[in-house]
Amino acid sequence: MKTQVGIIGGGPSGLMLSQLLDLQGIDNVVLEKHSREYVLGRIRAGVLEHGFADLMREAQCGERMDKEGEIHHGFYIAHGGGKDRIDLHGHTGGNSVVVYGQTELTRDLYEAREKMGGKVIHNVDDVKPHNITTDAPSLTYRQGDEVKCIDCDYVIGADGFHGVSRKTIPSDKIREYEKLYPFGWLGVLSRTKPVSPELVYAKHERGFALCSMRSQVLSRYYIQVPLTDTVEDWSDDAFWAELKRRLPADLADALETGPSIEKSIAPLRSFVAEPMRYGNMFLAGDAAHIVPPTGARGLNSAASDIYYLYHAMVDHYKKGDDTGLENYSKTALARIWKAQRFSWWMTTLLHKFPDNIPYDDKLQQTDLEYLLSSEAALTSLAENYVGLPF
Ligand code: RFL
Ligand code: PHB
């Protein structure tokens, strides 16, 4: 098989790029390790910045998001038994975020690919990029006993943090920056009414908690847990009891509980791989960078990579202009590091750090008090949360 762009990974990054390129007549193939059902079963992001929402519309995939997604003009920070509202709209001159689940937008992208006859190949094993530093790269993969090959002009590594593409880059050609946090998030999805119309990020002596949602009948809650905890350690009752302890009394009293329909633990990590290009392979999304989910930046950072790559590919194929491809890594990383800084800062502001000395806790409290008393600091928070320009 021959194509112009070979994409490894059928998550949101790979599918979005595939759809945008196809709309411009640029031939591409997506190779996905898992089944569509498996990919759609992963409960992840819930908050989309407006730039991401615009990209969904450009990909002609925004119809259901615009109908069913909820526009949020603000969120709350709960602390010391009360809560303060962060007015995103007011502090950014009218910007907001869209609450629409990653599962739903991935489903929309899959359906759009199907409608256009896009080539998305599922359940592939042993995907390997070859001849990446030459003008004739290729991808091999296995389906059952059969090994197949795709010749392409470019390879896109959109295969997430544990994917194969970043790992094929020789270690002296890539530098990895990583920070691990001494806790994870235990997440629960339940068919209950969200406790608050807007998200609540809660700082508490017992640990961080987050009240989020997917719709008016589907809630998503998280609590900070030690890395040694497992999902089996947390019955639904224990989860709800701990969440209530970390929320202000009015929210704890109003919290509707019910059986969990999904429960998982995600470790928190900050990670960046530089550069995001090796020969004719470009890394995008979680394959190149990870943030702790506190600032809701992960998927949104993937979106800016895709935006830059898409425009660079169009310039290459339509105008013979390679400036975008040559500058991709530098341009993408400039925005990525800002999302890294913001996610690290919001994580540091709101979590309980087990190894903190009392001095660190005082600084953390002061950081929060300063934020809530300063229009400049609130503006900075709001500007980062709704998403910096692409
Ligand atoms: P994905 O989604 O990991 O998709 C990669 C795909 O590649 C496939 N794959 C392979 N395919 C072929 N060959 C191989 N060798 C392969 N290895 C892997 C995988 O099966 C998969 O389908 O990466 P992508 O597309 O870059 O998308 C990134 C986002 O998924 C991620 O950044 C967000 O989910 C992060 N995130 C959030 N981001 C936000 O912007 N807003 C949020 O509110 C938000 N909340 C979250 C989050 C992530 C979370 N977890 C679990 C880490 C909340 C949580 C709890
Ligand atoms: C979510 O709804 O899953 C979610 C929302 C906001 C975050 C992280 C996760 O910061």
Short mmCIF file of C-alpha atoms and ligand atoms in Angstrom, two decimals:
data_model
loop_
_atom_site.label_atom_id
_atom_site.label_comp_id
_atom_site.label_asym_id
_atom_site.label_seq_id
_atom_site.Cartn_x
_atom_site.Cartn_y
_atom_site.Cartn_z
CA MET A 1 0.00 0.00 0.00
CA LYS A 2 1.11 3.57 -0.65
CA THR A 3 -0.09 6.79 0.99
CA GLN A 4 1.12 10.31 1.58
CA VAL A 5 0.91 10.39 5.38
CA GLY A 6 1.08 7.27 7.58
CA ILE A 7 -0.41 7.95 11.02
CA ILE A 8 0.35 5.68 14.00
CA GLY A 9 -2.46 5.87 16.59
CA GLY A 10 -6.21 6.27 16.24
CA GLY A 11 -6.78 8.40 19.34
CA PRO A 12 -8.07 11.98 19.06
CA SER A 13 -4.75 13.32 17.67
CA GLY A 14 -4.39 10.76 14.88
CA LEU A 15 -8.06 10.82 13.89
CA MET A 16 -8.27 14.61 13.87
CA LEU A 17 -5.20 14.96 11.64
CA SER A 18 -6.46 12.20 9.35
CA GLN A 19 -9.81 13.93 8.95
CA LEU A 20 -8.34 17.40 8.32
CA LEU A 21 -5.82 16.09 5.76
CA ASP A 22 -8.46 14.06 3.95
CA LEU A 23 -10.66 17.15 3.64
CA GLN A 24 -7.72 18.78 1.81
CA GLY A 25 -7.29 15.78 -0.47
CA ILE A 26 -4.13 14.56 1.28
CA ASP A 27 -4.15 10.76 1.35
CA ASN A 28 -3.46 9.12 4.72
CA VAL A 29 -3.80 5.86 6.64
CA VAL A 30 -4.31 5.47 10.41
CA LEU A 31 -2.94 2.36 12.16
CA GLU A 32 -4.58 1.71 15.54
CA LYS A 33 -3.48 -1.03 17.91
CA HIS A 34 -6.88 -1.53 19.55
CA SER A 35 -10.51 -1.92 18.49
CA ARG A 36 -12.75 1.12 18.13
CA GLU A 37 -14.78 -0.03 21.17
CA TYR A 38 -11.64 -0.21 23.29
CA VAL A 39 -10.54 3.31 22.31
CA LEU A 40 -14.04 4.63 23.04
CA GLY A 41 -14.09 2.88 26.42
CA ARG A 42 -11.28 5.03 27.83
CA ILE A 43 -12.73 7.82 29.96
CA ARG A 44 -10.39 10.78 29.77
CA ALA A 45 -10.73 14.47 28.97
CA GLY A 46 -13.87 16.48 29.61
CA VAL A 47 -12.91 20.10 29.01
CA LEU A 48 -12.12 21.51 25.56
CA GLU A 49 -10.66 24.92 24.97
CA HIS A 50 -12.26 27.08 22.29
CA GLY A 51 -9.33 26.53 19.88
CA PHE A 52 -9.97 22.79 20.03
CA ALA A 53 -13.68 23.32 19.47
CA ASP A 54 -12.85 25.45 16.40
CA LEU A 55 -10.63 22.66 15.06
CA MET A 56 -13.49 20.16 15.48
CA ARG A 57 -15.67 22.50 13.40
CA GLU A 58 -12.95 22.88 10.76
CA ALA A 59 -12.78 19.08 10.62
CA GLN A 60 -16.57 19.12 9.98
CA CYS A 61 -17.05 17.20 13.23
CA GLY A 62 -18.48 19.93 15.43
CA GLU A 63 -22.20 19.45 14.94
CA ARG A 64 -22.94 17.20 17.92
CA MET A 65 -20.40 19.01 20.11
CA ASP A 66 -22.18 22.31 19.39
CA LYS A 67 -25.56 20.72 20.15
CA GLU A 68 -24.71 18.61 23.20
CA GLY A 69 -21.55 20.20 24.63
CA GLU A 70 -22.00 22.71 27.43
CA ILE A 71 -20.33 26.10 27.33
CA HIS A 72 -18.81 26.97 30.70
CA HIS A 73 -17.98 30.57 31.48
CA GLY A 74 -16.31 29.81 34.80
CA PHE A 75 -15.34 27.25 37.44
CA TYR A 76 -14.92 27.17 41.21
CA ILE A 77 -11.96 26.73 43.49
CA ALA A 78 -13.12 25.29 46.83
CA HIS A 79 -10.88 25.81 49.87
CA GLY A 80 -11.19 26.42 53.61
CA GLY A 81 -14.84 25.31 53.69
CA GLY A 82 -16.01 27.80 51.03
CA LYS A 83 -15.59 28.36 47.30
CA ASP A 84 -14.58 31.15 44.93
CA ARG A 85 -15.75 31.42 41.34
CA ILE A 86 -13.18 32.00 38.58
CA ASP A 87 -14.90 34.09 35.93
CA LEU A 88 -13.25 32.83 32.72
CA HIS A 89 -15.53 34.89 30.50
CA GLY A 90 -14.98 38.15 32.38
CA HIS A 91 -11.22 37.72 32.69
CA THR A 92 -10.59 36.81 29.04
CA GLY A 93 -12.81 39.27 27.21
CA GLY A 94 -15.51 36.71 26.48
CA ASN A 95 -13.78 33.33 26.15
CA SER A 96 -15.04 30.09 27.65
CA VAL A 97 -14.50 26.30 27.50
CA VAL A 98 -16.71 23.50 26.18
CA VAL A 99 -17.55 20.54 28.39
CA TYR A 100 -17.74 17.60 25.97
CA GLY A 101 -16.20 14.20 26.66
CA GLN A 102 -13.19 12.80 24.81
CA THR A 103 -15.25 9.64 24.24
CA GLU A 104 -17.90 11.63 22.39
CA LEU A 105 -15.50 13.65 20.25
CA THR A 106 -13.52 10.51 19.37
CA ARG A 107 -16.79 8.84 18.34
CA ASP A 108 -17.59 11.91 16.16
CA LEU A 109 -14.15 11.69 14.53
CA TYR A 110 -14.52 7.93 13.88
CA GLU A 111 -17.94 8.51 12.31
CA ALA A 112 -16.62 11.33 10.12
CA ARG A 113 -13.71 9.14 8.97
CA GLU A 114 -16.14 6.35 8.15
CA LYS A 115 -18.44 8.69 6.20
CA MET A 116 -15.53 9.93 4.05
CA GLY A 117 -14.20 6.41 3.48
CA GLY A 118 -11.10 7.19 5.56
CA LYS A 119 -8.58 4.40 6.00
CA VAL A 120 -8.45 3.54 9.71
CA ILE A 121 -7.05 0.06 10.33
CA HIS A 122 -7.75 -1.40 13.80
CA ASN A 123 -6.20 -4.24 15.80
CA VAL A 124 -2.75 -3.94 14.22
CA ASP A 125 0.31 -5.34 16.02
CA ASP A 126 4.04 -4.65 15.82
CA VAL A 127 3.77 -1.31 14.03
CA LYS A 128 7.28 -0.23 13.05
CA PRO A 129 8.49 2.88 11.25
CA HIS A 130 11.38 2.30 8.77
CA ASN A 131 13.80 4.52 6.81
CA ILE A 132 12.56 7.56 8.69
CA THR A 133 15.68 9.58 7.89
CA THR A 134 15.32 8.97 4.14
CA ASP A 135 12.89 10.26 1.51
CA ALA A 136 11.17 6.88 1.43
CA PRO A 137 9.84 6.05 4.90
CA SER A 138 7.51 3.13 5.43
CA LEU A 139 5.46 1.46 8.13
CA THR A 140 5.13 -2.25 8.68
CA TYR A 141 2.46 -3.87 10.84
CA ARG A 142 1.04 -7.28 11.54
CA GLN A 143 -2.58 -8.37 11.28
CA GLY A 144 -2.88 -11.94 12.47
CA ASP A 145 -0.08 -13.84 10.72
CA GLU A 146 0.24 -11.38 7.87
CA VAL A 147 2.89 -8.63 7.83
CA LYS A 148 1.95 -5.62 5.70
CA CYS A 149 3.81 -2.53 4.55
CA ILE A 150 2.75 1.04 3.81
CA ASP A 151 5.08 3.35 1.88
CA CYS A 152 4.59 7.01 2.71
CA ASP A 153 6.13 10.47 2.49
CA TYR A 154 5.75 11.20 6.21
CA VAL A 155 5.03 9.29 9.41
CA ILE A 156 3.04 10.84 12.25
CA GLY A 157 3.60 9.38 15.72
CA ALA A 158 0.24 9.99 17.41
CA ASP A 159 0.32 6.79 19.44
CA GLY A 160 0.16 8.21 22.96
CA PHE A 161 2.68 8.09 25.79
CA HIS A 162 3.25 4.31 25.64
CA GLY A 163 3.37 4.16 21.83
CA VAL A 164 6.17 2.91 19.60
CA SER A 165 7.05 6.01 17.57
CA ARG A 166 8.95 8.03 20.20
CA LYS A 167 10.80 4.87 21.28
CA THR A 168 12.19 4.30 17.77
CA ILE A 169 14.12 7.59 17.91
CA PRO A 170 17.79 6.93 18.87
CA SER A 171 18.43 8.12 22.43
CA ASP A 172 21.13 10.58 21.33
CA LYS A 173 18.61 12.32 19.03
CA ILE A 174 15.93 13.01 21.63
CA ARG A 175 15.89 14.59 25.08
CA GLU A 176 13.20 13.72 27.59
CA TYR A 177 12.15 15.97 30.46
CA GLU A 178 10.05 14.30 33.13
CA LYS A 179 8.55 15.07 36.50
CA LEU A 180 6.57 12.55 38.51
CA TYR A 181 4.12 13.49 41.26
CA PRO A 182 3.75 11.45 44.44
CA PHE A 183 0.02 10.77 43.92
CA GLY A 184 -2.62 9.79 41.37
CA TRP A 185 -6.25 10.59 40.60
CA LEU A 186 -8.98 8.07 41.31
CA GLY A 187 -11.81 8.86 38.87
CA VAL A 188 -15.45 7.76 39.02
CA LEU A 189 -18.10 8.15 36.35
CA SER A 190 -21.70 7.87 37.58
CA ARG A 191 -25.20 8.37 36.19
CA THR A 192 -25.99 11.12 38.65
CA LYS A 193 -26.77 14.82 38.38
CA PRO A 194 -23.57 16.91 38.67
CA VAL A 195 -23.29 18.50 42.11
CA SER A 196 -22.49 21.92 40.62
CA PRO A 197 -23.40 23.51 37.27
CA GLU A 198 -19.71 24.46 36.86
CA LEU A 199 -16.56 22.43 37.68
CA VAL A 200 -15.25 22.56 41.24
CA TYR A 201 -11.51 22.13 41.92
CA ALA A 202 -11.16 21.50 45.67
CA LYS A 203 -8.01 22.03 47.75
CA HIS A 204 -8.31 20.16 51.04
CA GLU A 205 -6.10 19.02 53.90
CA ARG A 206 -6.98 15.38 53.01
CA GLY A 207 -6.10 15.90 49.34
CA PHE A 208 -7.38 17.39 46.10
CA ALA A 209 -10.83 16.63 44.64
CA LEU A 210 -12.53 17.59 41.38
CA CYS A 211 -16.24 17.66 40.52
CA SER A 212 -16.71 17.51 36.75
CA MET A 213 -19.35 16.20 34.39
CA ARG A 214 -20.13 14.86 30.95
CA SER A 215 -23.79 15.99 30.83
CA GLN A 216 -26.61 16.94 33.17
CA VAL A 217 -27.14 13.24 33.96
CA LEU A 218 -23.53 12.03 33.91
CA SER A 219 -21.00 13.12 36.53
CA ARG A 220 -17.24 12.68 36.63
CA TYR A 221 -15.49 13.00 40.00
CA TYR A 222 -11.86 12.61 41.01
CA ILE A 223 -9.98 12.40 44.30
CA GLN A 224 -6.23 12.52 44.88
CA VAL A 225 -4.97 9.13 46.16
CA PRO A 226 -1.54 7.71 47.05
CA LEU A 227 0.22 5.93 44.17
CA THR A 228 0.13 2.71 46.18
CA ASP A 229 -3.72 2.60 46.12
CA THR A 230 -5.55 0.37 43.66
CA VAL A 231 -9.10 0.58 42.32
CA GLU A 232 -9.94 -2.51 44.46
CA ASP A 233 -9.08 -0.50 47.57
CA TRP A 234 -11.96 1.87 46.84
CA SER A 235 -15.57 0.69 47.07
CA ASP A 236 -18.14 3.13 45.71
CA ASP A 237 -19.23 3.95 49.27
CA ALA A 238 -15.65 4.70 50.34
CA PHE A 239 -15.17 6.94 47.29
CA TRP A 240 -18.32 8.99 47.92
CA ALA A 241 -17.53 9.35 51.63
CA GLU A 242 -14.00 10.60 50.90
CA LEU A 243 -15.20 12.98 48.17
CA LYS A 244 -17.76 14.47 50.59
CA ARG A 245 -15.06 15.04 53.24
CA ARG A 246 -13.06 17.13 50.76
CA LEU A 247 -15.95 19.36 49.60
CA PRO A 248 -17.52 22.39 51.31
CA ALA A 249 -20.59 21.38 53.39
CA ASP A 250 -23.19 22.79 50.94
CA LEU A 251 -21.76 20.69 48.09
CA ALA A 252 -21.24 17.59 50.25
CA ASP A 253 -24.90 17.79 51.36
CA ALA A 254 -26.13 18.25 47.77
CA LEU A 255 -23.96 15.47 46.28
CA GLU A 256 -26.05 12.82 44.54
CA THR A 257 -24.34 9.44 44.76
CA GLY A 258 -24.91 6.24 42.79
CA PRO A 259 -23.14 3.19 41.43
CA SER A 260 -19.90 3.90 39.53
CA ILE A 261 -20.03 2.95 35.86
CA GLU A 262 -16.27 3.42 35.47
CA LYS A 263 -13.54 3.67 38.07
CA SER A 264 -9.83 4.06 37.35
CA ILE A 265 -6.61 5.46 38.78
CA ALA A 266 -4.27 7.63 36.69
CA PRO A 267 -0.77 8.55 37.91
CA LEU A 268 0.20 12.21 37.48
CA ARG A 269 3.14 13.00 35.26
CA SER A 270 4.73 15.93 33.43
CA PHE A 271 6.75 14.93 30.37
CA VAL A 272 8.17 16.53 27.22
CA ALA A 273 10.27 14.95 24.46
CA GLU A 274 12.37 17.29 22.32
CA PRO A 275 12.54 17.70 19.39
CA MET A 276 9.16 16.55 18.08
CA ARG A 277 10.61 15.62 14.69
CA TYR A 278 13.08 12.92 13.71
CA GLY A 279 13.79 12.74 9.99
CA ASN A 280 10.42 12.48 8.31
CA MET A 281 8.55 11.40 11.45
CA PHE A 282 6.63 13.97 13.49
CA LEU A 283 5.40 13.32 17.04
CA ALA A 284 2.03 14.74 18.12
CA GLY A 285 -0.09 14.73 21.29
CA ASP A 286 0.61 12.41 24.22
CA ALA A 287 3.36 10.66 22.20
CA ALA A 288 5.50 13.75 22.77
CA HIS A 289 4.17 15.31 25.98
CA ILE A 290 2.05 14.61 29.04
CA VAL A 291 0.65 16.93 31.69
CA PRO A 292 -1.06 16.19 34.98
CA PRO A 293 -4.80 16.65 34.27
CA THR A 294 -5.32 19.48 36.77
CA GLY A 295 -5.35 22.26 34.17
CA ALA A 296 -7.30 20.22 31.57
CA ARG A 297 -4.48 20.82 29.05
CA GLY A 298 -3.59 17.34 27.70
CA LEU A 299 -5.98 16.94 24.82
CA ASN A 300 -5.91 20.66 24.21
CA SER A 301 -2.11 20.55 23.77
CA ALA A 302 -2.55 17.69 21.32
CA ALA A 303 -4.95 19.92 19.38
CA SER A 304 -2.35 22.64 18.87
CA ASP A 305 0.19 20.08 17.57
CA ILE A 306 -2.41 18.87 15.09
CA TYR A 307 -3.24 22.43 14.05
CA TYR A 308 0.44 23.19 13.29
CA LEU A 309 1.05 19.86 11.54
CA TYR A 310 -2.10 20.14 9.46
CA HIS A 311 -1.19 23.59 8.19
CA ALA A 312 2.43 22.54 7.59
CA MET A 313 1.31 19.51 5.55
CA VAL A 314 -1.12 21.59 3.50
CA ASP A 315 1.63 24.15 2.78
CA HIS A 316 3.97 21.32 1.74
CA TYR A 317 1.54 19.51 -0.56
CA LYS A 318 -0.35 22.52 -1.97
CA LYS A 319 2.34 25.21 -2.17
CA GLY A 320 5.62 23.30 -2.01
CA ASP A 321 6.43 25.37 1.08
CA ASP A 322 8.24 23.39 3.82
CA THR A 323 8.65 26.23 6.33
CA GLY A 324 5.85 24.88 8.54
CA LEU A 325 7.33 21.38 8.60
CA GLU A 326 10.80 22.73 9.34
CA ASN A 327 9.50 24.92 12.18
CA TYR A 328 6.96 22.40 13.54
CA SER A 329 8.96 21.20 16.55
CA LYS A 330 9.99 24.70 17.64
CA THR A 331 6.52 26.19 17.17
CA ALA A 332 4.69 23.32 18.88
CA LEU A 333 7.14 23.16 21.81
CA ALA A 334 6.79 26.87 22.56
CA ARG A 335 3.09 26.34 23.31
CA ILE A 336 3.62 22.93 24.91
CA TRP A 337 5.97 24.33 27.55
CA LYS A 338 3.42 27.00 28.48
CA ALA A 339 0.82 24.26 29.00
CA GLN A 340 3.41 22.34 31.04
CA ARG A 341 4.04 25.36 33.25
CA PHE A 342 0.34 25.99 33.79
CA SER A 343 -0.48 22.34 34.55
CA TRP A 344 2.43 22.04 37.00
CA TRP A 345 1.39 25.29 38.69
CA MET A 346 -2.28 24.33 39.06
CA THR A 347 -1.27 20.87 40.34
CA THR A 348 1.14 22.41 42.84
CA LEU A 349 -1.45 24.95 43.98
CA LEU A 350 -4.24 22.50 44.74
CA HIS A 351 -2.81 19.12 45.81
CA LYS A 352 -1.63 17.87 49.17
CA PHE A 353 2.08 17.06 48.81
CA PRO A 354 3.02 14.34 51.33
CA ASP A 355 6.66 15.48 51.58
CA ASN A 356 5.95 19.18 51.99
CA ILE A 357 7.58 20.91 54.95
CA PRO A 358 5.32 23.41 56.80
CA TYR A 359 7.06 26.25 54.92
CA ASP A 360 5.94 24.76 51.56
CA ASP A 361 2.34 24.50 52.81
CA LYS A 362 2.40 28.16 53.88
CA LEU A 363 3.68 29.21 50.43
CA GLN A 364 0.97 27.12 48.75
CA GLN A 365 -1.71 28.79 50.87
CA THR A 366 -0.22 32.21 50.11
CA ASP A 367 -0.18 31.43 46.38
CA LEU A 368 -3.92 30.69 46.55
CA GLU A 369 -4.70 33.79 48.62
CA TYR A 370 -2.70 35.96 46.22
CA LEU A 371 -4.47 34.42 43.20
CA LEU A 372 -7.93 35.07 44.61
CA SER A 373 -7.09 38.66 45.59
CA SER A 374 -5.35 39.75 42.38
CA GLU A 375 -7.11 40.64 39.15
CA ALA A 376 -3.78 40.18 37.32
CA ALA A 377 -3.30 36.65 38.73
CA LEU A 378 -6.93 35.71 37.98
CA THR A 379 -6.54 37.00 34.43
CA SER A 380 -3.42 34.86 33.99
CA LEU A 381 -5.24 31.76 35.29
CA ALA A 382 -8.26 32.39 33.06
CA GLU A 383 -6.13 33.11 29.96
CA ASN A 384 -4.26 29.81 30.38
CA TYR A 385 -7.37 27.75 31.25
CA VAL A 386 -9.35 28.81 28.16
CA GLY A 387 -6.22 28.16 26.07
CA LEU A 388 -3.43 30.35 24.75
CA PRO A 389 -3.68 31.20 21.04
CA PHE A 390 -2.38 28.60 18.54
P1 RFL B 1 -4.13 8.79 23.04
O1 RFL B 1 -5.52 9.21 23.39
O2 RFL B 1 -3.34 8.06 24.05
O3 RFL B 1 -4.23 7.94 21.70
C1 RFL B 1 -3.13 7.22 21.19
C2 RFL B 1 -3.65 6.03 20.38
O4 RFL B 1 -2.55 5.31 19.86
C3 RFL B 1 -2.80 3.91 20.02
N1 RFL B 1 -1.50 3.20 20.06
C4 RFL B 1 -0.98 2.54 19.01
N2 RFL B 1 -1.45 2.35 17.78
C5 RFL B 1 -0.68 1.61 16.93
N3 RFL B 1 0.51 1.07 17.29
C6 RFL B 1 1.02 1.25 18.51
N4 RFL B 1 2.20 0.73 18.86
C7 RFL B 1 0.26 2.02 19.45
N5 RFL B 1 0.45 2.40 20.73
C8 RFL B 1 -0.62 3.11 21.08
C9 RFL B 1 -3.58 3.81 21.32
O5 RFL B 1 -4.35 2.61 21.39
C10 RFL B 1 -4.45 5.07 21.24
O6 RFL B 1 -5.71 4.82 20.65
O7 RFL B 1 -3.23 10.04 22.59
P2 RFL B 1 -3.67 11.37 21.79
O8 RFL B 1 -4.50 11.01 20.59
O9 RFL B 1 -2.46 12.18 21.62
O10 RFL B 1 -4.71 12.13 22.77
C11 RFL B 1 -4.26 12.68 23.99
C12 RFL B 1 -5.40 12.67 25.03
O11 RFL B 1 -5.95 11.36 25.10
C13 RFL B 1 -4.91 13.12 26.41
O12 RFL B 1 -4.01 14.20 26.30
C14 RFL B 1 -6.08 13.59 27.33
O13 RFL B 1 -6.96 12.54 27.60
C15 RFL B 1 -5.55 14.17 28.66
N6 RFL B 1 -6.62 14.53 29.59
C16 RFL B 1 -7.29 15.73 29.47
N7 RFL B 1 -6.98 16.57 28.48
C17 RFL B 1 -7.67 17.74 28.33
O14 RFL B 1 -7.34 18.54 27.43
N8 RFL B 1 -8.74 18.07 29.13
C18 RFL B 1 -9.13 17.26 30.17
O15 RFL B 1 -10.12 17.56 30.83
C19 RFL B 1 -8.38 16.05 30.39
N9 RFL B 1 -8.70 15.21 31.37
C20 RFL B 1 -6.96 13.66 30.65
C21 RFL B 1 -8.02 14.03 31.52
C22 RFL B 1 -6.30 12.43 30.82
C23 RFL B 1 -6.65 11.61 31.87
N10 RFL B 1 -5.94 10.38 32.00
C24 RFL B 1 -6.55 9.13 32.22
C25 RFL B 1 -4.53 10.31 31.68
C26 RFL B 1 -8.38 13.20 32.58
C27 RFL B 1 -7.68 12.00 32.78
C28 RFL B 1 -8.06 11.18 33.97
C1 PHB B 2 -12.77 15.64 33.39
O1 PHB B 2 -13.97 15.98 33.33
O2 PHB B 2 -12.42 14.48 33.19
C2 PHB B 2 -11.75 16.65 33.74
C3 PHB B 2 -12.12 17.98 33.82
C4 PHB B 2 -11.18 18.94 34.17
C5 PHB B 2 -9.89 18.55 34.43
C6 PHB B 2 -9.51 17.22 34.34
C7 PHB B 2 -10.44 16.26 34.00
O3 PHB B 2 -8.98 19.50 34.81
#
